[in-house]
Amino acid sequence: MDTRISLNSLDSVTSSDPDATLTALEEQFIALAAELDRGASDPSERADGYVTAHDEALLARLDPVERAIMETPAHTVKGLSIKARHLAYVLSEYWEAPIDQIEWQGRAIRLLIEAICKIAHAPVHISQPNSGN
């Protein structure tokens, strides 16, 4: 699957969905993040340095997608949940411990993200398929 981003082509997304651009960006983000996670889970490839170079290339491709998600306004709850899911990925450390063991700021962020995703009927973590959206 080719996950290269063309931000200019996203500007021309025509749809009755006001958050079609965010939806397209999330699809690219999920594909790139999954590819990055697959590489990180295979330590046998780390010996030759390929994975490090490959990871760097993936991160370079991921950066403009993440920036576009952050900069693209959300127009619906679905769009807001896409932005929240991206933030959950970026701040994944807030899901590594029980909520009562997280500092106040992290707890507030986690609870807000989870509330947005609950209202949108979307899973918090991007590795899960977006249910019903």
JSON list of C-alpha atoms in Angstrom, two decimals:
[
{"chain": "A", "resi": 1, "resn": "MET", "atom": "CA", "xyz": [0.00, 0.00, 0.00]},
{"chain": "A", "resi": 2, "resn": "ASP", "atom": "CA", "xyz": [1.39, 3.39, -1.00]},
{"chain": "A", "resi": 3, "resn": "THR", "atom": "CA", "xyz": [0.99, 5.77, 1.92]},
{"chain": "A", "resi": 4, "resn": "ARG", "atom": "CA", "xyz": [2.78, 8.78, 0.45]},
{"chain": "A", "resi": 5, "resn": "ILE", "atom": "CA", "xyz": [0.93, 11.96, 1.21]},
{"chain": "A", "resi": 6, "resn": "SER", "atom": "CA", "xyz": [0.03, 14.62, -1.26]},
{"chain": "A", "resi": 7, "resn": "LEU", "atom": "CA", "xyz": [-1.33, 17.46, 0.81]},
{"chain": "A", "resi": 8, "resn": "ASN", "atom": "CA", "xyz": [-2.35, 19.36, -2.32]},
{"chain": "A", "resi": 9, "resn": "SER", "atom": "CA", "xyz": [-4.54, 16.46, -3.45]},
{"chain": "A", "resi": 10, "resn": "LEU", "atom": "CA", "xyz": [-6.30, 16.47, -0.08]},
{"chain": "A", "resi": 11, "resn": "ASP", "atom": "CA", "xyz": [-7.42, 20.04, -0.69]},
{"chain": "A", "resi": 12, "resn": "SER", "atom": "CA", "xyz": [-9.49, 18.85, -3.62]},
{"chain": "A", "resi": 13, "resn": "VAL", "atom": "CA", "xyz": [-11.35, 16.12, -1.70]},
{"chain": "A", "resi": 14, "resn": "THR", "atom": "CA", "xyz": [-14.97, 16.57, -2.65]},
{"chain": "A", "resi": 15, "resn": "SER", "atom": "CA", "xyz": [-17.57, 14.95, -0.50]},
{"chain": "A", "resi": 16, "resn": "SER", "atom": "CA", "xyz": [-20.70, 15.70, 1.43]},
{"chain": "A", "resi": 17, "resn": "ASP", "atom": "CA", "xyz": [-18.55, 14.97, 4.50]},
{"chain": "A", "resi": 18, "resn": "PRO", "atom": "CA", "xyz": [-17.18, 18.29, 5.80]},
{"chain": "A", "resi": 19, "resn": "ASP", "atom": "CA", "xyz": [-14.37, 16.35, 7.47]},
{"chain": "A", "resi": 20, "resn": "ALA", "atom": "CA", "xyz": [-13.40, 14.31, 4.40]},
{"chain": "A", "resi": 21, "resn": "THR", "atom": "CA", "xyz": [-9.91, 15.80, 4.44]},
{"chain": "A", "resi": 22, "resn": "LEU", "atom": "CA", "xyz": [-9.39, 14.77, 8.06]},
{"chain": "A", "resi": 23, "resn": "THR", "atom": "CA", "xyz": [-10.73, 11.29, 7.28]},
{"chain": "A", "resi": 24, "resn": "ALA", "atom": "CA", "xyz": [-8.26, 10.91, 4.41]},
{"chain": "A", "resi": 25, "resn": "LEU", "atom": "CA", "xyz": [-5.43, 12.14, 6.61]},
{"chain": "A", "resi": 26, "resn": "GLU", "atom": "CA", "xyz": [-6.37, 9.68, 9.36]},
{"chain": "A", "resi": 27, "resn": "GLU", "atom": "CA", "xyz": [-6.31, 6.80, 6.87]},
{"chain": "A", "resi": 28, "resn": "GLN", "atom": "CA", "xyz": [-2.78, 7.78, 5.82]},
{"chain": "A", "resi": 29, "resn": "PHE", "atom": "CA", "xyz": [-1.75, 8.25, 9.45]},
{"chain": "A", "resi": 30, "resn": "ILE", "atom": "CA", "xyz": [-3.08, 4.82, 10.46]},
{"chain": "A", "resi": 31, "resn": "ALA", "atom": "CA", "xyz": [-1.25, 3.12, 7.57]},
{"chain": "A", "resi": 32, "resn": "LEU", "atom": "CA", "xyz": [2.06, 4.84, 8.34]},
{"chain": "A", "resi": 33, "resn": "ALA", "atom": "CA", "xyz": [1.78, 4.27, 12.10]},
{"chain": "A", "resi": 34, "resn": "ALA", "atom": "CA", "xyz": [0.99, 0.58, 11.52]},
{"chain": "A", "resi": 35, "resn": "GLU", "atom": "CA", "xyz": [4.02, 0.25, 9.26]},
{"chain": "A", "resi": 36, "resn": "LEU", "atom": "CA", "xyz": [6.17, 1.96, 11.88]},
{"chain": "A", "resi": 37, "resn": "ASP", "atom": "CA", "xyz": [4.81, -0.32, 14.63]},
{"chain": "A", "resi": 38, "resn": "ARG", "atom": "CA", "xyz": [5.46, -3.44, 12.53]},
{"chain": "A", "resi": 39, "resn": "GLY", "atom": "CA", "xyz": [9.10, -2.43, 12.07]},
{"chain": "A", "resi": 40, "resn": "ALA", "atom": "CA", "xyz": [9.51, -1.75, 15.78]},
{"chain": "A", "resi": 41, "resn": "SER", "atom": "CA", "xyz": [8.15, -5.18, 16.65]},
{"chain": "A", "resi": 42, "resn": "ASP", "atom": "CA", "xyz": [10.70, -7.08, 14.53]},
{"chain": "A", "resi": 43, "resn": "PRO", "atom": "CA", "xyz": [14.06, -6.86, 16.35]},
{"chain": "A", "resi": 44, "resn": "SER", "atom": "CA", "xyz": [15.65, -9.36, 13.95]},
{"chain": "A", "resi": 45, "resn": "GLU", "atom": "CA", "xyz": [15.97, -6.61, 11.33]},
{"chain": "A", "resi": 46, "resn": "ARG", "atom": "CA", "xyz": [17.72, -4.15, 13.65]},
{"chain": "A", "resi": 47, "resn": "ALA", "atom": "CA", "xyz": [21.18, -5.71, 13.22]},
{"chain": "A", "resi": 48, "resn": "ASP", "atom": "CA", "xyz": [21.85, -4.28, 9.76]},
{"chain": "A", "resi": 49, "resn": "GLY", "atom": "CA", "xyz": [20.58, -0.75, 10.48]},
{"chain": "A", "resi": 50, "resn": "TYR", "atom": "CA", "xyz": [17.87, -1.06, 7.84]},
{"chain": "A", "resi": 51, "resn": "VAL", "atom": "CA", "xyz": [15.04, -0.61, 10.30]},
{"chain": "A", "resi": 52, "resn": "THR", "atom": "CA", "xyz": [16.55, 2.57, 11.69]},
{"chain": "A", "resi": 53, "resn": "ALA", "atom": "CA", "xyz": [16.84, 4.09, 8.21]},
{"chain": "A", "resi": 54, "resn": "HIS", "atom": "CA", "xyz": [13.41, 2.72, 7.32]},
{"chain": "A", "resi": 55, "resn": "ASP", "atom": "CA", "xyz": [11.92, 4.15, 10.54]},
{"chain": "A", "resi": 56, "resn": "GLU", "atom": "CA", "xyz": [13.48, 7.53, 9.81]},
{"chain": "A", "resi": 57, "resn": "ALA", "atom": "CA", "xyz": [11.96, 7.50, 6.33]},
{"chain": "A", "resi": 58, "resn": "LEU", "atom": "CA", "xyz": [8.55, 6.57, 7.77]},
{"chain": "A", "resi": 59, "resn": "LEU", "atom": "CA", "xyz": [8.79, 9.30, 10.37]},
{"chain": "A", "resi": 60, "resn": "ALA", "atom": "CA", "xyz": [9.66, 11.81, 7.64]},
{"chain": "A", "resi": 61, "resn": "ARG", "atom": "CA", "xyz": [6.51, 10.74, 5.75]},
{"chain": "A", "resi": 62, "resn": "LEU", "atom": "CA", "xyz": [4.44, 10.76, 8.94]},
{"chain": "A", "resi": 63, "resn": "ASP", "atom": "CA", "xyz": [5.41, 14.30, 9.96]},
{"chain": "A", "resi": 64, "resn": "PRO", "atom": "CA", "xyz": [3.44, 16.21, 7.29]},
{"chain": "A", "resi": 65, "resn": "VAL", "atom": "CA", "xyz": [0.40, 13.98, 7.87]},
{"chain": "A", "resi": 66, "resn": "GLU", "atom": "CA", "xyz": [0.46, 14.69, 11.60]},
{"chain": "A", "resi": 67, "resn": "ARG", "atom": "CA", "xyz": [0.94, 18.41, 11.02]},
{"chain": "A", "resi": 68, "resn": "ALA", "atom": "CA", "xyz": [-1.97, 18.44, 8.59]},
{"chain": "A", "resi": 69, "resn": "ILE", "atom": "CA", "xyz": [-4.21, 16.64, 11.12]},
{"chain": "A", "resi": 70, "resn": "MET", "atom": "CA", "xyz": [-3.32, 19.24, 13.73]},
{"chain": "A", "resi": 71, "resn": "GLU", "atom": "CA", "xyz": [-3.83, 22.19, 11.37]},
{"chain": "A", "resi": 72, "resn": "THR", "atom": "CA", "xyz": [-7.03, 21.03, 9.66]},
{"chain": "A", "resi": 73, "resn": "PRO", "atom": "CA", "xyz": [-10.13, 22.30, 11.44]},
{"chain": "A", "resi": 74, "resn": "ALA", "atom": "CA", "xyz": [-12.73, 19.76, 12.53]},
{"chain": "A", "resi": 75, "resn": "HIS", "atom": "CA", "xyz": [-16.30, 20.50, 11.48]},
{"chain": "A", "resi": 76, "resn": "THR", "atom": "CA", "xyz": [-18.11, 17.54, 13.07]},
{"chain": "A", "resi": 77, "resn": "VAL", "atom": "CA", "xyz": [-17.80, 15.24, 16.07]},
{"chain": "A", "resi": 78, "resn": "LYS", "atom": "CA", "xyz": [-16.22, 12.70, 13.72]},
{"chain": "A", "resi": 79, "resn": "GLY", "atom": "CA", "xyz": [-13.53, 15.22, 12.73]},
{"chain": "A", "resi": 80, "resn": "LEU", "atom": "CA", "xyz": [-12.96, 16.11, 16.37]},
{"chain": "A", "resi": 81, "resn": "SER", "atom": "CA", "xyz": [-12.55, 12.42, 17.20]},
{"chain": "A", "resi": 82, "resn": "ILE", "atom": "CA", "xyz": [-9.90, 12.08, 14.48]},
{"chain": "A", "resi": 83, "resn": "LYS", "atom": "CA", "xyz": [-7.94, 14.91, 16.06]},
{"chain": "A", "resi": 84, "resn": "ALA", "atom": "CA", "xyz": [-8.46, 13.36, 19.53]},
{"chain": "A", "resi": 85, "resn": "ARG", "atom": "CA", "xyz": [-7.29, 9.93, 18.34]},
{"chain": "A", "resi": 86, "resn": "HIS", "atom": "CA", "xyz": [-4.17, 11.49, 16.88]},
{"chain": "A", "resi": 87, "resn": "LEU", "atom": "CA", "xyz": [-3.50, 13.23, 20.20]},
{"chain": "A", "resi": 88, "resn": "ALA", "atom": "CA", "xyz": [-4.00, 9.92, 22.03]},
{"chain": "A", "resi": 89, "resn": "TYR", "atom": "CA", "xyz": [-1.34, 8.39, 19.78]},
{"chain": "A", "resi": 90, "resn": "VAL", "atom": "CA", "xyz": [1.07, 11.27, 20.41]},
{"chain": "A", "resi": 91, "resn": "LEU", "atom": "CA", "xyz": [0.43, 11.20, 24.17]},
{"chain": "A", "resi": 92, "resn": "SER", "atom": "CA", "xyz": [0.16, 7.42, 24.50]},
{"chain": "A", "resi": 93, "resn": "GLU", "atom": "CA", "xyz": [2.04, 7.51, 27.80]},
{"chain": "A", "resi": 94, "resn": "TYR", "atom": "CA", "xyz": [-1.22, 8.67, 29.44]},
{"chain": "A", "resi": 95, "resn": "TRP", "atom": "CA", "xyz": [-2.65, 5.19, 28.82]},
{"chain": "A", "resi": 96, "resn": "GLU", "atom": "CA", "xyz": [0.33, 3.26, 30.24]},
{"chain": "A", "resi": 97, "resn": "ALA", "atom": "CA", "xyz": [-0.82, 3.47, 33.86]},
{"chain": "A", "resi": 98, "resn": "PRO", "atom": "CA", "xyz": [-4.16, 3.35, 35.66]},
{"chain": "A", "resi": 99, "resn": "ILE", "atom": "CA", "xyz": [-5.83, 6.75, 35.50]},
{"chain": "A", "resi": 100, "resn": "ASP", "atom": "CA", "xyz": [-5.50, 7.32, 39.26]},
{"chain": "A", "resi": 101, "resn": "GLN", "atom": "CA", "xyz": [-1.71, 7.06, 38.91]},
{"chain": "A", "resi": 102, "resn": "ILE", "atom": "CA", "xyz": [-1.39, 9.78, 36.26]},
{"chain": "A", "resi": 103, "resn": "GLU", "atom": "CA", "xyz": [-0.62, 13.39, 37.14]},
{"chain": "A", "resi": 104, "resn": "TRP", "atom": "CA", "xyz": [-3.47, 15.89, 36.96]},
{"chain": "A", "resi": 105, "resn": "GLN", "atom": "CA", "xyz": [-2.67, 17.32, 33.51]},
{"chain": "A", "resi": 106, "resn": "GLY", "atom": "CA", "xyz": [-2.34, 13.87, 31.92]},
{"chain": "A", "resi": 107, "resn": "ARG", "atom": "CA", "xyz": [-5.55, 12.71, 33.59]},
{"chain": "A", "resi": 108, "resn": "ALA", "atom": "CA", "xyz": [-7.43, 15.74, 32.22]},
{"chain": "A", "resi": 109, "resn": "ILE", "atom": "CA", "xyz": [-6.14, 15.13, 28.69]},
{"chain": "A", "resi": 110, "resn": "ARG", "atom": "CA", "xyz": [-6.92, 11.42, 28.83]},
{"chain": "A", "resi": 111, "resn": "LEU", "atom": "CA", "xyz": [-10.44, 11.95, 30.13]},
{"chain": "A", "resi": 112, "resn": "LEU", "atom": "CA", "xyz": [-11.16, 14.60, 27.48]},
{"chain": "A", "resi": 113, "resn": "ILE", "atom": "CA", "xyz": [-9.90, 12.40, 24.65]},
{"chain": "A", "resi": 114, "resn": "GLU", "atom": "CA", "xyz": [-11.89, 9.43, 25.93]},
{"chain": "A", "resi": 115, "resn": "ALA", "atom": "CA", "xyz": [-15.04, 11.57, 26.23]},
{"chain": "A", "resi": 116, "resn": "ILE", "atom": "CA", "xyz": [-14.70, 12.85, 22.66]},
{"chain": "A", "resi": 117, "resn": "CYS", "atom": "CA", "xyz": [-14.18, 9.34, 21.32]},
{"chain": "A", "resi": 118, "resn": "LYS", "atom": "CA", "xyz": [-17.13, 8.00, 23.33]},
{"chain": "A", "resi": 119, "resn": "ILE", "atom": "CA", "xyz": [-19.47, 10.67, 21.91]},
{"chain": "A", "resi": 120, "resn": "ALA", "atom": "CA", "xyz": [-18.16, 9.93, 18.40]},
{"chain": "A", "resi": 121, "resn": "HIS", "atom": "CA", "xyz": [-18.49, 6.15, 18.89]},
{"chain": "A", "resi": 122, "resn": "ALA", "atom": "CA", "xyz": [-14.83, 5.82, 17.92]},
{"chain": "A", "resi": 123, "resn": "PRO", "atom": "CA", "xyz": [-12.13, 3.78, 19.64]},
{"chain": "A", "resi": 124, "resn": "VAL", "atom": "CA", "xyz": [-9.43, 5.83, 21.34]},
{"chain": "A", "resi": 125, "resn": "HIS", "atom": "CA", "xyz": [-6.50, 3.94, 19.89]},
{"chain": "A", "resi": 126, "resn": "ILE", "atom": "CA", "xyz": [-5.82, 4.22, 16.17]},
{"chain": "A", "resi": 127, "resn": "SER", "atom": "CA", "xyz": [-4.75, 0.60, 15.83]},
{"chain": "A", "resi": 128, "resn": "GLN", "atom": "CA", "xyz": [-8.41, -0.37, 16.14]},
{"chain": "A", "resi": 129, "resn": "PRO", "atom": "CA", "xyz": [-10.70, 0.10, 13.14]},
{"chain": "A", "resi": 130, "resn": "ASN", "atom": "CA", "xyz": [-12.86, 3.19, 13.35]},
{"chain": "A", "resi": 131, "resn": "SER", "atom": "CA", "xyz": [-16.17, 1.68, 14.35]},
{"chain": "A", "resi": 132, "resn": "GLY", "atom": "CA", "xyz": [-19.13, 3.05, 12.48]},
{"chain": "A", "resi": 133, "resn": "ASN", "atom": "CA", "xyz": [-17.41, 6.20, 11.22]}
]
